[in-house]
């Protein structure tokens, strides 16, 4: 591109997809590290929308990130840049003159705008969807470095994503609290946690929170095995049970539960509670943890991982390692090719130590 080759002078940062605790820490670290290189740092609001809709409610879509702008944000949830799950520039939803909805590709406009704004590199903080968009833009000539974000922890190239451990803490605390009320009422409690395609949050929070049954998308469940676990506990005088279910879990030979017409996962806790009540013959209550797992302050682990990722992204730009994603591998943060990072999601392997240990502890996985 025209602006490549003259050295780095200006970089931009955006956050795309669902938020995760730690986004602000990445923004702070990348900004401060970028400023200390002598670069100008710009923030883009709402993914790429700040470029396409420069001013919304008098707020500029692209604005300078100064040391002042990122002061005191390491511990804050959300993102000072805003985010969107509907901002794919390759297929933006638009209302057509006849009132119906269609999609338009505005990716060329993004690349042109970056050239016009003389942005030399973009730090794109996102999950699998946002990183795939970043990769496609990189292939169109926009120099990108990706930073992996998702509470689901389902990105293959990195050992962990920031936000995941915070989500596990929130879910573990909730599961722990449900024990006393479940025991008091001699009920089964079904707790639905996030995890569309993978069961990392369910598995880690279920183990730590003392769940009796953990259902994950990787292991299709049988209702009678869940009921059997509930009855077995009953026989040992444990007249309550805690079932933790990932939102994307499904029965063997069946389909996951979706929110009607939206394509979003939802409803598995209600469905299971109804079914367990009938099959196990025990009063059962569903509970959906939802977005509380993504909100609020990141725990120290996620803050540090996020700060390290932000700083590493700037090192990658300085070293010309673009079209890559920063990733935690063992104790080190490395750059891996974006193409590799988005090639496949990281499911829970069935021989994973967590899975094996859960079974040894007598936790049912519903299979
Ligand atoms: O990708 C993270 C995630 O938390 C999923 O587990 C969940 O299905 C999804 O985001 C929900 O996001 P939203 O309601 O913001 O579309």
PDB file of N, CA, C and O in Angstrom, residues 32 99 125 128 167 182 194 275 287 335:
ATOM      1  N   UNK A  32      -0.162   2.937  25.110  1.00  0.00           N
ATOM      2  CA  UNK A  32       1.042   3.452  25.784  1.00  0.00           C
ATOM      3  C   UNK A  32       2.316   2.957  25.093  1.00  0.00           C
ATOM      4  O   UNK A  32       3.267   3.727  24.910  1.00  0.00           O
ATOM      5  N   UNK A  99     -37.761  -1.547   1.709  1.00  0.00           N
ATOM      6  CA  UNK A  99     -38.024  -1.888   3.114  1.00  0.00           C
ATOM      7  C   UNK A  99     -37.433  -3.213   3.557  1.00  0.00           C
ATOM      8  O   UNK A  99     -37.345  -3.477   4.753  1.00  0.00           O
ATOM      9  N   UNK A 125      -8.712  -6.182  17.848  1.00  0.00           N
ATOM     10  CA  UNK A 125      -8.932  -7.037  19.021  1.00  0.00           C
ATOM     11  C   UNK A 125     -10.280  -7.731  18.828  1.00  0.00           C
ATOM     12  O   UNK A 125     -11.316  -7.066  18.746  1.00  0.00           O
ATOM     13  N   UNK A 128     -13.134 -15.140  16.949  1.00  0.00           N
ATOM     14  CA  UNK A 128     -12.947 -15.817  15.655  1.00  0.00           C
ATOM     15  C   UNK A 128     -13.544 -15.024  14.489  1.00  0.00           C
ATOM     16  O   UNK A 128     -12.902 -14.862  13.451  1.00  0.00           O
ATOM     17  N   UNK A 167     -14.704 -14.958  33.327  1.00  0.00           N
ATOM     18  CA  UNK A 167     -16.003 -15.613  33.122  1.00  0.00           C
ATOM     19  C   UNK A 167     -16.106 -16.868  33.989  1.00  0.00           C
ATOM     20  O   UNK A 167     -17.149 -17.148  34.592  1.00  0.00           O
ATOM     21  N   UNK A 182     -30.208 -25.014  46.479  1.00  0.00           N
ATOM     22  CA  UNK A 182     -30.592 -26.329  45.940  1.00  0.00           C
ATOM     23  C   UNK A 182     -30.759 -27.331  47.082  1.00  0.00           C
ATOM     24  O   UNK A 182     -31.734 -28.087  47.137  1.00  0.00           O
ATOM     25  N   UNK A 194     -22.117 -19.630  29.198  1.00  0.00           N
ATOM     26  CA  UNK A 194     -21.829 -19.367  27.776  1.00  0.00           C
ATOM     27  C   UNK A 194     -20.886 -20.419  27.207  1.00  0.00           C
ATOM     28  O   UNK A 194     -20.235 -21.159  27.943  1.00  0.00           O
ATOM     29  N   UNK A 275     -37.263 -31.411  31.318  1.00  0.00           N
ATOM     30  CA  UNK A 275     -37.064 -32.840  31.054  1.00  0.00           C
ATOM     31  C   UNK A 275     -36.569 -33.592  32.290  1.00  0.00           C
ATOM     32  O   UNK A 275     -37.032 -34.695  32.594  1.00  0.00           O
ATOM     33  N   UNK A 287     -31.482 -21.818  35.445  1.00  0.00           N
ATOM     34  CA  UNK A 287     -30.881 -20.514  35.709  1.00  0.00           C
ATOM     35  C   UNK A 287     -29.926 -20.179  34.574  1.00  0.00           C
ATOM     36  O   UNK A 287     -29.069 -20.999  34.233  1.00  0.00           O
ATOM     37  N   UNK A 335       3.920 -14.398  18.029  1.00  0.00           N
ATOM     38  CA  UNK A 335       3.062 -14.018  16.897  1.00  0.00           C
ATOM     39  C   UNK A 335       2.834 -15.266  16.054  1.00  0.00           C
ATOM     40  O   UNK A 335       3.774 -15.980  15.717  1.00  0.00           O
TER      41      UNK A 335
END
